[in-house]
PDB file of C-alpha atoms in Angstrom:
ATOM      1  CA  MET A   1      89.120  30.045  33.928  1.00 37.00           C
ATOM      2  CA  TYR A   2      87.021  33.160  33.262  1.00 33.00           C
ATOM      3  CA  LYS A   3      85.776  31.672  29.995  1.00 33.00           C
ATOM      4  CA  SER A   4      84.584  28.521  31.809  1.00 34.00           C
ATOM      5  CA  LEU A   5      82.897  30.580  34.517  1.00 30.00           C
ATOM      6  CA  LEU A   6      81.189  32.730  31.881  1.00 29.00           C
ATOM      7  CA  LEU A   7      79.889  29.618  30.077  1.00 29.00           C
ATOM      8  CA  ILE A   8      78.506  28.229  33.348  1.00 30.00           C
ATOM      9  CA  ILE A   9      76.756  31.521  34.127  1.00 30.00           C
ATOM     10  CA  LEU A  10      75.293  31.708  30.603  1.00 30.00           C
ATOM     11  CA  ALA A  11      74.038  28.121  30.841  1.00 32.00           C
ATOM     12  CA  PHE A  12      72.448  28.885  34.217  1.00 30.00           C
ATOM     13  CA  LEU A  13      70.770  32.058  32.941  1.00 29.00           C
ATOM     14  CA  THR A  14      69.450  30.238  29.885  1.00 30.00           C
ATOM     15  CA  ALA A  15      67.986  27.505  32.075  1.00 32.00           C
ATOM     16  CA  CYS A  16      66.419  30.060  34.428  1.00 33.00           C
ATOM     17  CA  SER A  17      64.840  32.001  31.598  1.00 32.00           C
ATOM     18  CA  SER A  18      63.153  28.890  30.227  1.00 32.00           C
ATOM     19  CA  VAL A  19      61.558  28.034  33.576  1.00 33.00           C
ATOM     20  CA  GLY A  20      59.128  30.953  33.348  1.00 37.00           C
ATOM     21  CA  ASN A  21      58.228  30.303  29.725  1.00 39.00           C
ATOM     22  CA  ASN A  22      54.502  29.640  29.486  1.00 40.00           C
ATOM     23  CA  SER A  23      54.511  27.978  26.095  1.00 39.00           C
ATOM     24  CA  VAL A  24      54.940  24.290  25.657  1.00 38.00           C
ATOM     25  CA  SER A  25      55.218  23.768  21.945  1.00 40.00           C
ATOM     26  CA  GLU A  26      57.415  20.702  21.833  1.00 43.00           C
ATOM     27  CA  PRO A  27      56.848  17.316  23.466  1.00 44.00           C
ATOM     28  CA  THR A  28      58.267  17.238  26.975  1.00 50.00           C
ATOM     29  CA  GLU A  29      59.759  14.569  29.181  1.00 56.00           C
ATOM     30  CA  PRO A  30      57.177  12.313  30.817  1.00 61.00           C
ATOM     31  CA  VAL A  31      56.133  13.321  34.311  1.00 70.00           C
ATOM     32  CA  SER A  32      55.363  10.859  37.068  1.00 78.00           C
ATOM     33  CA  PHE A  33      51.730  11.207  38.123  1.00 90.00           C
ATOM     34  CA  GLU A  34      50.210   9.920  41.337  1.00 90.00           C
ATOM     35  CA  ALA A  35      46.472   9.776  42.031  1.00 90.00           C
ATOM     36  CA  GLY A  36      45.540  12.543  44.463  1.00 85.00           C
ATOM     37  CA  ALA A  37      48.797  14.480  43.930  1.00 91.00           C
ATOM     38  CA  PHE A  38      48.874  17.299  41.402  1.00 96.00           C
ATOM     39  CA  VAL A  39      51.661  18.862  39.333  1.00 95.00           C
ATOM     40  CA  ASP A  40      51.944  21.867  37.004  1.00 95.00           C
ATOM     41  CA  GLN A  41      51.243  19.687  33.953  1.00 96.00           C
ATOM     42  CA  ASP A  42      47.746  18.936  35.270  1.00 96.00           C
ATOM     43  CA  LEU A  43      46.755  22.409  34.067  1.00 97.00           C
ATOM     44  CA  SER A  44      47.374  21.512  30.432  1.00 97.00           C
ATOM     45  CA  LEU A  45      45.856  19.464  27.642  1.00 97.00           C
ATOM     46  CA  VAL A  46      48.015  17.488  25.239  1.00 96.00           C
ATOM     47  CA  HIS A  47      47.314  16.811  21.578  1.00 93.00           C
ATOM     48  CA  ALA A  48      46.990  13.028  21.308  1.00 88.00           C
ATOM     49  CA  GLU A  49      49.067  12.782  18.114  1.00 88.00           C
ATOM     50  CA  ASN A  50      51.767  15.460  18.144  1.00 88.00           C
ATOM     51  CA  LYS A  51      51.990  15.757  21.979  1.00 90.00           C
ATOM     52  CA  LYS A  52      52.034  19.557  21.888  1.00 90.00           C
ATOM     53  CA  SER A  53      50.461  21.149  24.958  1.00 95.00           C
ATOM     54  CA  ILE A  54      48.046  23.973  25.577  1.00 97.00           C
ATOM     55  CA  LYS A  55      48.117  25.132  29.177  1.00 97.00           C
ATOM     56  CA  LEU A  56      46.661  27.690  31.498  1.00 98.00           C
ATOM     57  CA  GLY A  57      48.724  30.870  31.416  1.00 97.00           C
ATOM     58  CA  MET A  58      49.680  30.634  27.724  1.00 97.00           C
ATOM     59  CA  SER A  59      49.080  33.654  25.543  1.00 98.00           C
ATOM     60  CA  ARG A  60      46.480  33.595  22.787  1.00 97.00           C
ATOM     61  CA  LYS A  61      49.306  34.158  20.307  1.00 97.00           C
ATOM     62  CA  GLU A  62      51.091  30.995  21.544  1.00 97.00           C
ATOM     63  CA  VAL A  63      47.881  28.945  21.335  1.00 96.00           C
ATOM     64  CA  GLU A  64      47.108  30.124  17.818  1.00 96.00           C
ATOM     65  CA  LYS A  65      50.680  29.425  16.732  1.00 95.00           C
ATOM     66  CA  LEU A  66      50.017  25.781  17.674  1.00 94.00           C
ATOM     67  CA  LEU A  67      46.342  25.454  16.701  1.00 93.00           C
ATOM     68  CA  GLY A  68      45.708  28.150  14.125  1.00 93.00           C
ATOM     69  CA  GLU A  69      42.732  30.489  14.254  1.00 95.00           C
ATOM     70  CA  PRO A  70      39.597  29.351  16.110  1.00 95.00           C
ATOM     71  CA  THR A  71      36.881  27.835  13.939  1.00 93.00           C
ATOM     72  CA  GLU A  72      34.110  29.567  15.896  1.00 93.00           C
ATOM     73  CA  SER A  73      33.359  31.243  19.211  1.00 91.00           C
ATOM     74  CA  ILE A  74      30.753  31.419  21.953  1.00 91.00           C
ATOM     75  CA  ASP A  75      30.626  35.180  22.231  1.00 86.00           C
ATOM     76  CA  PHE A  76      28.710  35.625  25.497  1.00 86.00           C
ATOM     77  CA  MET A  77      31.318  33.451  27.267  1.00 87.00           C
ATOM     78  CA  LYS A  78      34.327  34.620  25.236  1.00 87.00           C
ATOM     79  CA  VAL A  79      35.174  30.980  24.513  1.00 94.00           C
ATOM     80  CA  TYR A  80      37.029  30.149  21.307  1.00 95.00           C
ATOM     81  CA  ILE A  81      36.615  26.782  19.633  1.00 95.00           C
ATOM     82  CA  TYR A  82      39.535  25.035  17.975  1.00 94.00           C
ATOM     83  CA  SER A  83      39.652  21.471  16.677  1.00 91.00           C
ATOM     84  CA  GLY A  84      39.497  19.315  19.809  1.00 92.00           C
ATOM     85  CA  ILE A  85      39.495  22.033  22.459  1.00 95.00           C
ATOM     86  CA  LYS A  86      37.652  25.129  23.680  1.00 96.00           C
ATOM     87  CA  VAL A  87      39.704  27.941  25.208  1.00 97.00           C
ATOM     88  CA  HIS A  88      38.712  30.964  27.285  1.00 97.00           C
ATOM     89  CA  TYR A  89      41.014  33.968  27.414  1.00 95.00           C
ATOM     90  CA  ALA A  90      41.195  36.747  29.986  1.00 94.00           C
ATOM     91  CA  GLU A  91      43.188  39.614  28.481  1.00 93.00           C
ATOM     92  CA  ASP A  92      44.540  37.187  25.838  1.00 94.00           C
ATOM     93  CA  ILE A  93      45.835  34.710  28.458  1.00 96.00           C
ATOM     94  CA  VAL A  94      44.358  31.185  28.733  1.00 97.00           C
ATOM     95  CA  ASP A  95      42.388  30.907  31.970  1.00 97.00           C
ATOM     96  CA  GLY A  96      40.101  28.014  31.044  1.00 98.00           C
ATOM     97  CA  MET A  97      40.229  24.989  28.714  1.00 97.00           C
ATOM     98  CA  MET A  98      37.471  22.527  27.935  1.00 96.00           C
ATOM     99  CA  ILE A  99      36.778  19.343  26.052  1.00 95.00           C
ATOM    100  CA  ASP A 100      33.137  18.372  25.658  1.00 93.00           C
ATOM    101  CA  ASP A 101      30.720  16.576  23.399  1.00 90.00           C
ATOM    102  CA  ASN A 102      30.106  19.814  21.461  1.00 88.00           C
ATOM    103  CA  THR A 103      33.803  20.271  20.667  1.00 85.00           C
ATOM    104  CA  PRO A 104      34.843  19.242  17.140  1.00 86.00           C
ATOM    105  CA  ASN A 105      37.120  16.166  17.410  1.00 87.00           C
ATOM    106  CA  PRO A 106      36.975  15.916  21.240  1.00 87.00           C
ATOM    107  CA  ALA A 107      39.250  12.856  21.276  1.00 88.00           C
ATOM    108  CA  SER A 108      42.157  14.775  19.721  1.00 90.00           C
ATOM    109  CA  PHE A 109      43.213  16.189  23.114  1.00 95.00           C
ATOM    110  CA  GLN A 110      43.812  14.382  26.390  1.00 96.00           C
ATOM    111  CA  THR A 111      45.191  15.242  29.801  1.00 96.00           C
ATOM    112  CA  PRO A 112      48.878  14.614  30.524  1.00 96.00           C
ATOM    113  CA  ARG A 113      47.721  11.715  32.719  1.00 96.00           C
ATOM    114  CA  GLY A 114      46.138  10.123  29.635  1.00 94.00           C
ATOM    115  CA  LEU A 115      42.488  10.884  30.431  1.00 96.00           C
ATOM    116  CA  GLN A 116      40.476  11.320  27.266  1.00 95.00           C
ATOM    117  CA  TYR A 117      36.962  11.785  25.978  1.00 95.00           C
ATOM    118  CA  GLY A 118      34.870   8.678  26.693  1.00 96.00           C
ATOM    119  CA  ASP A 119      36.935   7.325  29.620  1.00 97.00           C
ATOM    120  CA  SER A 120      35.046   5.720  32.505  1.00 97.00           C
ATOM    121  CA  LEU A 121      34.531   6.985  36.045  1.00 97.00           C
ATOM    122  CA  GLU A 122      36.815   4.218  37.312  1.00 97.00           C
ATOM    123  CA  GLN A 123      39.611   5.318  34.960  1.00 96.00           C
ATOM    124  CA  ILE A 124      39.252   8.934  36.084  1.00 97.00           C
ATOM    125  CA  GLU A 125      39.403   8.096  39.789  1.00 96.00           C
ATOM    126  CA  SER A 126      42.384   5.785  39.252  1.00 96.00           C
ATOM    127  CA  LEU A 127      44.239   8.632  37.511  1.00 96.00           C
ATOM    128  CA  TYR A 128      43.160  11.558  39.732  1.00 96.00           C
ATOM    129  CA  GLY A 129      42.103  10.025  43.048  1.00 95.00           C
ATOM    130  CA  GLU A 130      39.097  11.046  45.108  1.00 94.00           C
ATOM    131  CA  PRO A 131      37.684  14.476  44.231  1.00 96.00           C
ATOM    132  CA  GLN A 132      36.813  17.185  46.737  1.00 94.00           C
ATOM    133  CA  ASP A 133      33.268  17.073  45.405  1.00 96.00           C
ATOM    134  CA  LYS A 134      31.411  14.212  43.741  1.00 97.00           C
ATOM    135  CA  THR A 135      27.793  14.653  42.679  1.00 97.00           C
ATOM    136  CA  ILE A 136      25.623  12.009  41.057  1.00 97.00           C
ATOM    137  CA  ASN A 137      22.564  13.124  39.105  1.00 98.00           C
ATOM    138  CA  GLY A 138      20.919  10.248  37.267  1.00 97.00           C
ATOM    139  CA  GLN A 139      23.434   8.833  34.759  1.00 97.00           C
ATOM    140  CA  THR A 140      25.862  11.749  35.211  1.00 98.00           C
ATOM    141  CA  THR A 141      28.605  11.962  37.826  1.00 98.00           C
ATOM    142  CA  THR A 142      30.401  15.280  38.311  1.00 98.00           C
ATOM    143  CA  LEU A 143      33.870  15.287  39.866  1.00 98.00           C
ATOM    144  CA  VAL A 144      35.522  18.509  41.042  1.00 98.00           C
ATOM    145  CA  TYR A 145      39.154  18.776  42.103  1.00 97.00           C
ATOM    146  CA  LEU A 146      40.195  22.087  43.687  1.00 98.00           C
ATOM    147  CA  ILE A 147      43.910  22.772  44.008  1.00 98.00           C
ATOM    148  CA  GLU A 148      46.132  25.655  45.029  1.00 98.00           C
ATOM    149  CA  LYS A 149      49.814  26.277  44.371  1.00 97.00           C
ATOM    150  CA  ARG A 150      51.561  26.930  47.696  1.00 97.00           C
ATOM    151  CA  GLY A 151      55.250  27.496  47.219  1.00 95.00           C
ATOM    152  CA  ASP A 152      56.334  24.799  44.785  1.00 93.00           C
ATOM    153  CA  GLN A 153      53.663  22.274  45.844  1.00 95.00           C
ATOM    154  CA  TRP A 154      50.061  21.774  44.810  1.00 97.00           C
ATOM    155  CA  GLU A 155      47.659  21.361  47.725  1.00 96.00           C
ATOM    156  CA  PRO A 156      44.082  20.110  47.489  1.00 96.00           C
ATOM    157  CA  ILE A 157      41.528  22.490  48.995  1.00 96.00           C
ATOM    158  CA  ARG A 158      38.004  21.535  50.072  1.00 95.00           C
ATOM    159  CA  ASN A 159      36.391  24.743  48.819  1.00 96.00           C
ATOM    160  CA  TRP A 160      37.315  28.158  47.441  1.00 97.00           C
ATOM    161  CA  ASP A 161      37.179  29.766  50.898  1.00 96.00           C
ATOM    162  CA  GLU A 162      40.092  27.554  51.932  1.00 96.00           C
ATOM    163  CA  ALA A 163      42.356  29.088  49.267  1.00 97.00           C
ATOM    164  CA  GLN A 164      45.109  31.269  50.727  1.00 97.00           C
ATOM    165  CA  ASN A 165      45.620  33.047  47.391  1.00 97.00           C
ATOM    166  CA  LYS A 166      42.806  32.719  44.856  1.00 97.00           C
ATOM    167  CA  GLU A 167      45.156  33.829  42.065  1.00 97.00           C
ATOM    168  CA  LYS A 168      46.940  30.493  42.577  1.00 98.00           C
ATOM    169  CA  ALA A 169      43.779  28.393  42.920  1.00 98.00           C
ATOM    170  CA  TYR A 170      42.424  26.192  40.125  1.00 98.00           C
ATOM    171  CA  SER A 171      39.739  23.625  39.418  1.00 98.00           C
ATOM    172  CA  ILE A 172      39.541  20.503  37.343  1.00 98.00           C
ATOM    173  CA  SER A 173      35.911  19.568  36.657  1.00 98.00           C
ATOM    174  CA  ILE A 174      34.834  16.380  34.928  1.00 98.00           C
ATOM    175  CA  ASN A 175      31.387  15.089  33.925  1.00 98.00           C
ATOM    176  CA  VAL A 176      30.976  11.385  33.241  1.00 98.00           C
ATOM    177  CA  ASP A 177      28.025   9.514  31.791  1.00 98.00           C
ATOM    178  CA  ALA A 178      27.596   6.019  33.263  1.00 96.00           C
ATOM    179  CA  GLU A 179      27.493   4.482  29.780  1.00 96.00           C
ATOM    180  CA  ALA A 180      29.248   6.901  27.395  1.00 96.00           C
ATOM    181  CA  GLY A 181      32.075   7.900  29.758  1.00 96.00           C
ATOM    182  CA  MET A 182      33.659  11.322  30.143  1.00 97.00           C
ATOM    183  CA  PHE A 183      31.864  13.958  28.084  1.00 97.00           C
ATOM    184  CA  PHE A 184      33.113  17.164  29.737  1.00 97.00           C
ATOM    185  CA  TYR A 185      36.520  18.188  31.097  1.00 97.00           C
ATOM    186  CA  MET A 186      37.557  21.644  32.243  1.00 98.00           C
ATOM    187  CA  ALA A 187      40.735  23.011  33.803  1.00 98.00           C
ATOM    188  CA  ALA A 188      40.368  26.629  34.904  1.00 98.00           C
ATOM    189  CA  ASN A 189      41.667  29.281  37.229  1.00 97.00           C
ATOM    190  CA  TYR A 190      39.544  30.492  40.138  1.00 97.00           C
ATOM    191  CA  GLN A 191      38.081  33.471  38.282  1.00 96.00           C
ATOM    192  CA  PHE A 192      36.829  31.485  35.281  1.00 96.00           C
ATOM    193  CA  SER A 193      35.677  28.624  37.535  1.00 96.00           C
ATOM    194  CA  VAL A 194      33.333  30.841  39.543  1.00 95.00           C
ATOM    195  CA  ASN A 195      32.318  33.279  36.790  1.00 92.00           C
ATOM    196  CA  PRO A 196      32.603  31.665  33.335  1.00 88.00           C
ATOM    197  CA  THR A 197      30.565  34.347  31.589  1.00 81.00           C
ATOM    198  CA  GLY A 198      32.973  37.022  32.756  1.00 69.00           C
TER     199      GLY A 198
END
């Protein structure tokens, strides 16, 4: 009896300890995504081939265990460039991730929803729904999704002032060319979103 109870408690503690783990080094179970509704996985980028994820909140050590050392950096922004992804760290914790047309191999990462470099505006809106902000400037459309974690749910917010706790507020920003498709994607916390040069 006591042995069974001890095994149950150990199993529970093991499960609880893995919930707070920031690293996602192995492929995970598929998540159901709905346009306009956000989940924790939306703050990650997935390698298109091996399905390993880099996500906001990971340590630099965890990222470099998966990707190796950065190939270069943008020093004034403290952005580190890896194959397929650019990462910004605040105190060695990921607080911003980008894919753009200046990233080596930009098609090697995609969002967990399947959005990838070159996808059309229609594909983006079918995956993510209507953004809080949509700006059209010539051939380029910019979409901005602002979200905040409230309890265990993600809530869209219209602007940063609407955030109840800016430490739990994030943005997903996407630039799309009318012909070439998506050429910039960024997921970032509030601080990096409003002050990317630190």
